[in-house]
CSV table of C-alpha atoms in Angstrom, one decimal:
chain,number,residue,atom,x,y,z
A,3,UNK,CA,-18.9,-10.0,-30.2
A,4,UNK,CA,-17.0,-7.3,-28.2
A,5,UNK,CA,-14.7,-9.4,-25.4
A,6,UNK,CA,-15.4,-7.1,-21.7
A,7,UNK,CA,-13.4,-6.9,-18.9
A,8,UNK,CA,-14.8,-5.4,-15.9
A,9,UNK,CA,-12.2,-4.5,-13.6
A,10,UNK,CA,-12.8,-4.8,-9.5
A,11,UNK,CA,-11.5,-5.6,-6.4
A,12,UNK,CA,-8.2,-2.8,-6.1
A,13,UNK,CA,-6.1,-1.6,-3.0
A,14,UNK,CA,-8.7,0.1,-0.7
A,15,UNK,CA,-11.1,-0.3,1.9
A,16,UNK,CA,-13.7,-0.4,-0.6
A,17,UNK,CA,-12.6,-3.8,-2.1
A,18,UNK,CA,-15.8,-5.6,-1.3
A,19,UNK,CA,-18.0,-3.2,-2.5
A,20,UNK,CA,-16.2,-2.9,-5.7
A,21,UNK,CA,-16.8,-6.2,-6.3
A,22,UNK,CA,-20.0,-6.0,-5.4
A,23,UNK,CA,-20.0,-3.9,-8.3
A,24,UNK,CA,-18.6,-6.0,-11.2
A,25,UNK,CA,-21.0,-8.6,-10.1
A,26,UNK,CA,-24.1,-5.9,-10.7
A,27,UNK,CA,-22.2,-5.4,-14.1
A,28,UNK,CA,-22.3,-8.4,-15.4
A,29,UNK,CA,-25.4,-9.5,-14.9
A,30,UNK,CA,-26.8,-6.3,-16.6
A,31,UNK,CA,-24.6,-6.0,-20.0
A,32,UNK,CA,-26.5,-7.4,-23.0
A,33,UNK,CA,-24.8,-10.7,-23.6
A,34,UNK,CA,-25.7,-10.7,-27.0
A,35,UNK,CA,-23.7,-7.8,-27.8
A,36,UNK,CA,-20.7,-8.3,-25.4
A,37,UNK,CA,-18.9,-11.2,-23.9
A,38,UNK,CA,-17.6,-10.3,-20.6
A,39,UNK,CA,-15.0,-11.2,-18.0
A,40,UNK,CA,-14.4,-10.2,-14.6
A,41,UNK,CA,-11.1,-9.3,-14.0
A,42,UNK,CA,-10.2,-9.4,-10.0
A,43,UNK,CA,-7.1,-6.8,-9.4
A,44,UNK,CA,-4.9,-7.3,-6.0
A,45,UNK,CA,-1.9,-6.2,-4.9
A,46,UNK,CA,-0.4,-9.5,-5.3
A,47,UNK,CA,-2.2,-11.1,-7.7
A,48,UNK,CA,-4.8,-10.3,-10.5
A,49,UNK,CA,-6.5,-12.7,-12.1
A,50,UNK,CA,-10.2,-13.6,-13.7
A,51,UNK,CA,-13.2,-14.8,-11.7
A,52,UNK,CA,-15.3,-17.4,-13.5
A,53,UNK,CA,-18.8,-17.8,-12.8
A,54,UNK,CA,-18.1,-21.0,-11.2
A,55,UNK,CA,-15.4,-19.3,-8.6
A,56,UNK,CA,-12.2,-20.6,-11.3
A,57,UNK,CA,-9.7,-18.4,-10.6
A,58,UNK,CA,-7.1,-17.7,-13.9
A,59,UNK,CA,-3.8,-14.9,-13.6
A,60,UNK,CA,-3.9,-12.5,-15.5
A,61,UNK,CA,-1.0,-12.2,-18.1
A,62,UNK,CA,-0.2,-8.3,-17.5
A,63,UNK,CA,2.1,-8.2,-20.6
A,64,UNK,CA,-0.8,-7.5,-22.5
A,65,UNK,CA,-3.7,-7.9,-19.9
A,66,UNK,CA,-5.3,-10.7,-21.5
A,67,UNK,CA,-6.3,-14.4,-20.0
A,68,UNK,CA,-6.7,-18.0,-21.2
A,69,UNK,CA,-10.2,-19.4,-20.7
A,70,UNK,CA,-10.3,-22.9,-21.1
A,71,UNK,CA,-7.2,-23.1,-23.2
A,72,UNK,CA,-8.0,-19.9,-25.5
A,73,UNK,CA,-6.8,-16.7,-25.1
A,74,UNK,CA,-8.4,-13.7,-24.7
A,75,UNK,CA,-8.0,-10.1,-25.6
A,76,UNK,CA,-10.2,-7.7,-24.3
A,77,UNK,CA,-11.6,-4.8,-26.7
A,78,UNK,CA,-12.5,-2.5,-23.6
A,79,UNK,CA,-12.6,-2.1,-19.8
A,80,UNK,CA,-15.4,-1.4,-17.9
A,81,UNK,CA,-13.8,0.1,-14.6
A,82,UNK,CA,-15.7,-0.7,-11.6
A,83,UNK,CA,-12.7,-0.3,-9.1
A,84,UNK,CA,-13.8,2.4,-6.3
A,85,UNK,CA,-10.4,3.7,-5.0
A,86,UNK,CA,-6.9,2.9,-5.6
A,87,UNK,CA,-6.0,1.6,-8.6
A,88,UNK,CA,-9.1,1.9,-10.4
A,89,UNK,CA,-10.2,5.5,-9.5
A,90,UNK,CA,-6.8,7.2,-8.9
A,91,UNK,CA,-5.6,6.8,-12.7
A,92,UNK,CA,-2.8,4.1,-11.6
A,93,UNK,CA,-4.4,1.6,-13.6
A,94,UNK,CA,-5.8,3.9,-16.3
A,95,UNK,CA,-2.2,4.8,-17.1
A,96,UNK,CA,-1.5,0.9,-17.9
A,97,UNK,CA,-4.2,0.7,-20.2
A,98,UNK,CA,-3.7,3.5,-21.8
A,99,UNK,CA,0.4,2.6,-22.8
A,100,UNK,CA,-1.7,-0.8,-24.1
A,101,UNK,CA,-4.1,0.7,-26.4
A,102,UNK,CA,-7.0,-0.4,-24.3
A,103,UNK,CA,-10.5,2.1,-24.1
A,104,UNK,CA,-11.8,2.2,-20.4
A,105,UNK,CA,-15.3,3.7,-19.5
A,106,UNK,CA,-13.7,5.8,-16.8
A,107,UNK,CA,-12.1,9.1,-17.0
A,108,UNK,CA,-8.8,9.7,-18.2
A,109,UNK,CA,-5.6,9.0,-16.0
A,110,UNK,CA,-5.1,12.6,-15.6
A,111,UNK,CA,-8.4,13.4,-14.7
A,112,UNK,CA,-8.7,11.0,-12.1
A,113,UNK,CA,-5.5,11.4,-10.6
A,114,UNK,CA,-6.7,14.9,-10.2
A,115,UNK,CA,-10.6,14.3,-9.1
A,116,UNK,CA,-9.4,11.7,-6.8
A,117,UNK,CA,-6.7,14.3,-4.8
A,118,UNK,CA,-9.8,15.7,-2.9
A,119,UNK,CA,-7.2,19.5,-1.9
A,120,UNK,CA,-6.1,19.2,-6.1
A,121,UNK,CA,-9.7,18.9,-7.2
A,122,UNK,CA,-11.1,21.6,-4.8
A,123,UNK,CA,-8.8,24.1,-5.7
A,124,UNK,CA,-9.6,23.4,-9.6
A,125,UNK,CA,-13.5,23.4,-8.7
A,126,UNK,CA,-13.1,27.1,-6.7
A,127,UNK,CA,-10.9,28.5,-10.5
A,128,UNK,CA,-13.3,27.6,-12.4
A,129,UNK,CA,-16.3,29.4,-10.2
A,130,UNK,CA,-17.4,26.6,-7.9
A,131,UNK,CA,-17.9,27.2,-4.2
A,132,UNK,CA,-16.3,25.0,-1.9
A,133,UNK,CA,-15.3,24.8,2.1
A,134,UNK,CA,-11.7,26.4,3.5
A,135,UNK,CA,-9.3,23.8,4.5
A,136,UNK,CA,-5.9,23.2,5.4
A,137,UNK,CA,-3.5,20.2,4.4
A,138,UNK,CA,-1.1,18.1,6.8
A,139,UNK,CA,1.5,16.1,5.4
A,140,UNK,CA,2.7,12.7,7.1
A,141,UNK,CA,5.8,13.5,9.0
A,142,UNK,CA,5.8,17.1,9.2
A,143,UNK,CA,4.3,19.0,12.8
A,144,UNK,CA,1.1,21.0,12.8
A,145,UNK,CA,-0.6,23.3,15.7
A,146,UNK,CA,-4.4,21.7,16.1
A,147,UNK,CA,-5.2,24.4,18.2
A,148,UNK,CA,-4.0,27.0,15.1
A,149,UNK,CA,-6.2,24.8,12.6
A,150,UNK,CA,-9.1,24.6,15.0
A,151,UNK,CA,-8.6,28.0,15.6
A,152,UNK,CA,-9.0,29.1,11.6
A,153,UNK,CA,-11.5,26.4,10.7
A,154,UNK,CA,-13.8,26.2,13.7
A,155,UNK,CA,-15.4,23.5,15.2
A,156,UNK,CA,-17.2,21.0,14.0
A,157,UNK,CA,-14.8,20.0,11.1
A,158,UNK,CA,-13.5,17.5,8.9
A,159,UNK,CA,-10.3,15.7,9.0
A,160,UNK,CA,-10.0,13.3,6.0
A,161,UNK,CA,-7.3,11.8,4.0
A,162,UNK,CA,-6.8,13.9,0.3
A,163,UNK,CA,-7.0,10.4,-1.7
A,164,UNK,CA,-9.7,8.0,-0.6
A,165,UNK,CA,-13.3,7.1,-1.1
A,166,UNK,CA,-16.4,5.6,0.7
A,167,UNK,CA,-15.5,7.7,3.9
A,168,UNK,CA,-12.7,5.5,4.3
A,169,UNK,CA,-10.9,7.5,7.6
A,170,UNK,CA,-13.0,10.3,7.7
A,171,UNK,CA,-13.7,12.0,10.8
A,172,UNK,CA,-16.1,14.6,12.1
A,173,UNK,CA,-14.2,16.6,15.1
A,174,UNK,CA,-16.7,18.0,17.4
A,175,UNK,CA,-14.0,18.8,20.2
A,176,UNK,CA,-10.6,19.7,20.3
A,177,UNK,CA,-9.9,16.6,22.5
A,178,UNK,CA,-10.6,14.8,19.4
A,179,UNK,CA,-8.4,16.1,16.9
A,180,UNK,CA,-5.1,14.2,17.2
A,181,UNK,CA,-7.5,10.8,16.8
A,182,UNK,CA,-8.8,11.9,13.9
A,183,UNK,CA,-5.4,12.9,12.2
A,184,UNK,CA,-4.1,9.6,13.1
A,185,UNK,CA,-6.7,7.7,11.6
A,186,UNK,CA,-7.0,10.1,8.6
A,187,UNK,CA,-3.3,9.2,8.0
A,188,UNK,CA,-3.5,5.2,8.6
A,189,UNK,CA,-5.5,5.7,5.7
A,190,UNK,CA,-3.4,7.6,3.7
A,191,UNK,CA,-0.2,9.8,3.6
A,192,UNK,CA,-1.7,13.3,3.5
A,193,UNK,CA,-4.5,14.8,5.2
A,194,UNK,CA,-7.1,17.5,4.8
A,195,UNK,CA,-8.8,19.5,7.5
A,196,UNK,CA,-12.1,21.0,6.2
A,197,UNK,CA,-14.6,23.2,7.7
A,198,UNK,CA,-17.9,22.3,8.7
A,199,UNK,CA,-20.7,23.3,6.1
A,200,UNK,CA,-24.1,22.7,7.6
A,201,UNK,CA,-26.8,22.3,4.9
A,202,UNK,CA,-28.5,19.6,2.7
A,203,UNK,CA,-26.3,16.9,0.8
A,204,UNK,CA,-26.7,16.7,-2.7
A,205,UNK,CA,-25.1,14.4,-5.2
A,206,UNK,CA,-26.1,14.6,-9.1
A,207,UNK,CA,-24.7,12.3,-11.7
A,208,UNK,CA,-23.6,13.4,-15.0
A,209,UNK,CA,-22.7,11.4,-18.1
A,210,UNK,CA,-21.4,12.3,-21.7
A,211,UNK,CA,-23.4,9.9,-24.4
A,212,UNK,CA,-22.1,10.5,-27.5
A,213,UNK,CA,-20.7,13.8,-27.4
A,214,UNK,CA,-23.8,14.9,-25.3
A,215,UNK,CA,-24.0,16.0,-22.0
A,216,UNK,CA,-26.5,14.0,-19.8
A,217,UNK,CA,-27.4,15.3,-16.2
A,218,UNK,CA,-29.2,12.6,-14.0
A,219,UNK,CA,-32.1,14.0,-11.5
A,220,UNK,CA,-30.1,14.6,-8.0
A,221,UNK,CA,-30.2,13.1,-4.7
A,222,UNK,CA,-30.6,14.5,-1.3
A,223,UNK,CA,-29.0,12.0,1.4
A,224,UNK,CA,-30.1,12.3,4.8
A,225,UNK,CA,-27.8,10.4,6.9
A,226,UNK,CA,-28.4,8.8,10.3
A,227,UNK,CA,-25.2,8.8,11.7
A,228,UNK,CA,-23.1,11.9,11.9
A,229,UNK,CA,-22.7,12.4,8.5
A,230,UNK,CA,-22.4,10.0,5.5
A,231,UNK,CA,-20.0,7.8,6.5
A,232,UNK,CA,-18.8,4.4,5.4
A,233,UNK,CA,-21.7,2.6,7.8
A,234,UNK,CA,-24.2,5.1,6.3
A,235,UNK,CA,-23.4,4.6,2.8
A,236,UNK,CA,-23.5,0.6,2.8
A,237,UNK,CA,-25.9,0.0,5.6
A,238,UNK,CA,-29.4,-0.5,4.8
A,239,UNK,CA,-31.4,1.8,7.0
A,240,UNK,CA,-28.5,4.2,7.9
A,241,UNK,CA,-29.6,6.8,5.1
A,242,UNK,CA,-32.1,7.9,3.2
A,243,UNK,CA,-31.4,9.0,-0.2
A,244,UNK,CA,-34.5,11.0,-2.2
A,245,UNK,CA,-34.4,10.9,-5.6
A,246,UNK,CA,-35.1,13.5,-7.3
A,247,UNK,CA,-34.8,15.4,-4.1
A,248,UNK,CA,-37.1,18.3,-3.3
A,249,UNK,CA,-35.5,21.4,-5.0
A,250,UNK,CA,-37.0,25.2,-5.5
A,251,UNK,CA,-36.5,25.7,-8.9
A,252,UNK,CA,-33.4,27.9,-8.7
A,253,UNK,CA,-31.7,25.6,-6.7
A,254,UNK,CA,-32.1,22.5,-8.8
A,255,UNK,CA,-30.9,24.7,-11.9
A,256,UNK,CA,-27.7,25.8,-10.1
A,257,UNK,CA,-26.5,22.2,-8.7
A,258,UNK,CA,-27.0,20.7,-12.2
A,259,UNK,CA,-25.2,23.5,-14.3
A,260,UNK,CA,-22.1,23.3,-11.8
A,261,UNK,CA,-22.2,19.7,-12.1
A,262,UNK,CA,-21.9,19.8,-16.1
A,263,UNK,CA,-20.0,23.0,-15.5
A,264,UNK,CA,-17.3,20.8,-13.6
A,265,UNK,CA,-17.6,18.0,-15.7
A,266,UNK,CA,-16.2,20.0,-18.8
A,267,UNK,CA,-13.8,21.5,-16.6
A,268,UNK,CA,-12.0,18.7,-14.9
A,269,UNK,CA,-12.2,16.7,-18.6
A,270,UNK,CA,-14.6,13.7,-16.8
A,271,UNK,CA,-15.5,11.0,-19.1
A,272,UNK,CA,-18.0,8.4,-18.4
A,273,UNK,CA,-20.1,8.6,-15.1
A,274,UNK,CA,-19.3,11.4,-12.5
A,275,UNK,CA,-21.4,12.0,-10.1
A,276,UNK,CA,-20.9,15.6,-8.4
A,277,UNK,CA,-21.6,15.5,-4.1
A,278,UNK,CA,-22.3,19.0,-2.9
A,279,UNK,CA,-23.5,20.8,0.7
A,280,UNK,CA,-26.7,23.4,-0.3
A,281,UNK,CA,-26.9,25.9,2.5
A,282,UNK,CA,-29.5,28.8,2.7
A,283,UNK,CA,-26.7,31.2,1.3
A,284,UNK,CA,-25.1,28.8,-1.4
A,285,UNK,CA,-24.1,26.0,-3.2
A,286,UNK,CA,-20.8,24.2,-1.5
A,287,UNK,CA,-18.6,21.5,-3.9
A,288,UNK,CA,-17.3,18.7,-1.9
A,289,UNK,CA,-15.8,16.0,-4.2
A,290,UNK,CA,-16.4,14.3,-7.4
A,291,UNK,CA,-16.5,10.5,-7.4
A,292,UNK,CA,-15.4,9.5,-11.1
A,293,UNK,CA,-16.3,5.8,-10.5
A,294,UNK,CA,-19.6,6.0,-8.6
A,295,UNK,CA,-21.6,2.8,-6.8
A,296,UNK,CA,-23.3,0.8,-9.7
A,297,UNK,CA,-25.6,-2.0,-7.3
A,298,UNK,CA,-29.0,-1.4,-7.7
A,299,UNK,CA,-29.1,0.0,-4.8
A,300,UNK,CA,-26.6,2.7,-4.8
A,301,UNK,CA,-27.2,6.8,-5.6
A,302,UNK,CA,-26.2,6.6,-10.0
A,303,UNK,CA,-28.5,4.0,-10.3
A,304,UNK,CA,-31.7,5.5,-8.6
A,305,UNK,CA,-31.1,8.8,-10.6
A,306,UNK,CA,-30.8,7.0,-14.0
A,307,UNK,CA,-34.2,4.9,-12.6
A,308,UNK,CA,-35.7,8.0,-12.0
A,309,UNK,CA,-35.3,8.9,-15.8
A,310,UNK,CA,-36.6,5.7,-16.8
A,311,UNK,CA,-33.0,4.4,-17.8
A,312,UNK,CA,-32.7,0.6,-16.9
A,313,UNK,CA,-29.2,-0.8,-15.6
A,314,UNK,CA,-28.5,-2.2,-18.8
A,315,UNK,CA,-29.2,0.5,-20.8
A,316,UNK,CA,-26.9,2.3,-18.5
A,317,UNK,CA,-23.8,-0.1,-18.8
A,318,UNK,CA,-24.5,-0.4,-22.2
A,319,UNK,CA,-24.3,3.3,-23.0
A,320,UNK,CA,-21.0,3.5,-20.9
A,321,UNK,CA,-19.5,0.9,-23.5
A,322,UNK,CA,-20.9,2.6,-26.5
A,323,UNK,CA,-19.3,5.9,-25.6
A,324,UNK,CA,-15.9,4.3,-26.1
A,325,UNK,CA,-16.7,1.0,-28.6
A,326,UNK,CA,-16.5,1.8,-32.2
């Protein structure tokens, strides 16, 4: 029997729902076919969760554990870690030096996906559409009024490497710029400025099974609070999210081809799921998020429902994409 760990928790403000995450996991992967662990990563401290709350470190030597005096090696990783260091290749890069598969894409390819400027500018090469923005580095000055001034108003000011929203602000006024730089960067060390696209949000999942491409039915997400923010992604009631969402023909064809269009191009592996802005005029990429929500409630899930693919089928095709 295959020996699982499912790797949570991380560095960001999406730790809870991360775990969250592992738990949904767990409970979903056939334990007939694979005996599985849930591997907790801190800053200080990683270590495995036992079903009974037992806590046991980690030995990161070789990223095994001792379970009631026996050691344990672990033939693959499921990644469930939303942000840093599950999402931004950190970790990726450790297994990868220990010879260890992981159902996530490579270290490259997340370091890349997870730099929201990096992965924009390798979306618009290879023939995607995406929104103008400027970048602002911690420490250095910057004019608002010359930004505001090029991007318009409303805009975005986010930090370049984070998820869930985490320190994202929509800047209505120029009064509220500064804040929303200075919140962007207690949330990270770069920032992006991003002009306003007003349309439909779209997210559409795509998965490679065996050397085949699979594109999951997309999502429109109608948010009630400004925009899809952290409140509106995890709070029941804040959002609605359609799935499959009501498409013309046309535009349903063109948000999945870019989406497996962009999946070959950045080298994704596993789940990605692809979040776009449709206005009347075109199809706008906004990010790509390489280690999507996995409760039962969250966007992936829904679309593989929607297709008739249960959550364990789903986890259990992630594993066989990398289990020999």
């Amino acid at each position: 029997m295959k020996k699982i760990a499912i790797v949570c928790g991380g560095y960001s403000g999406e730790y809870e729902i991360s775990i969250s995450s592992a738990k949904v996991v767990k409970k979903h992967l056939d334990p007939s076919r694979y005996e599985s662990y849930v591997i907790v990563v801190q800053k200080e401290r990683w270590y495995h969760l036992d079903d009974d709350g037992t806590q046991t470190d980690v030995d990161k030597n070789d990223f095994s554990i001792k379970v009631r005096g026996k050691k344990v090696v672990f033939d693959a990783v499921f990644n469930a870690i939303h942000g840093v260091p599950g999402e931004d290749g950190q970790l990726l890069g450790y297994l990868d030096m220990l010879g260890i598969p992981y159902t996530s894409s490579s270290f490259t390819t997340s370091a890349l996906t997870f730099h929201k400027h990096f992965c924009k500018q390798i979306a618009a090469e290879a023939g995607a559409n995406v929104s103008p923005s400027i970048v602002i580095n911690k420490g250095e000055s910057y004019d608002g009024k010359e930004i505001i001034k090029t991007l318009g108003l409303p805009l975005f000011v986010k930090p370049t490497r984070n998820g869930s929203s985490v320190g994202v602000s929509k800047v209505s006024i120029e009064e509220d710029f500064d804040k929303a730089v200075e919140d962007a960067f207690n949330a990270g060390d770069q920032v992006m400025c991003e002009k306003f696209v007003k349309g439909r949000e779209l997210a559409c999942t795509v998965m490679e099974v065996k050397g085949k491409t699979m594109v999951f039915p997309i999502t429109e997400i109608v948010s009630k609070n400004e925009f899809f923010d952290y409140e509106a992604k995890y709070t029941s009631g804040k959002s609605d999210e359609i799935t499959p969402a009501d498409l013309d023909e046309v535009s349903e064809i063109e948000v999945k081809a870019t989406s497996a269009m962009l999946y070959d191009k950045l080298e994704c592996k596993g789940f990605a799921r692809f979040d776009y802005i449709l206005t009347p005029k075109q199809l706008v990429f906004i990010e790509v998020n390489i280690v999507p929500g996995m409760s039962e409630a969250s966007i992936m899930p829904k679309q593989a429902a929607c297709m008739g693919i249960s959550l364990d089928k789903l986890f259990g095709l992630a594993l066989e994409n990398i289990l020999d």
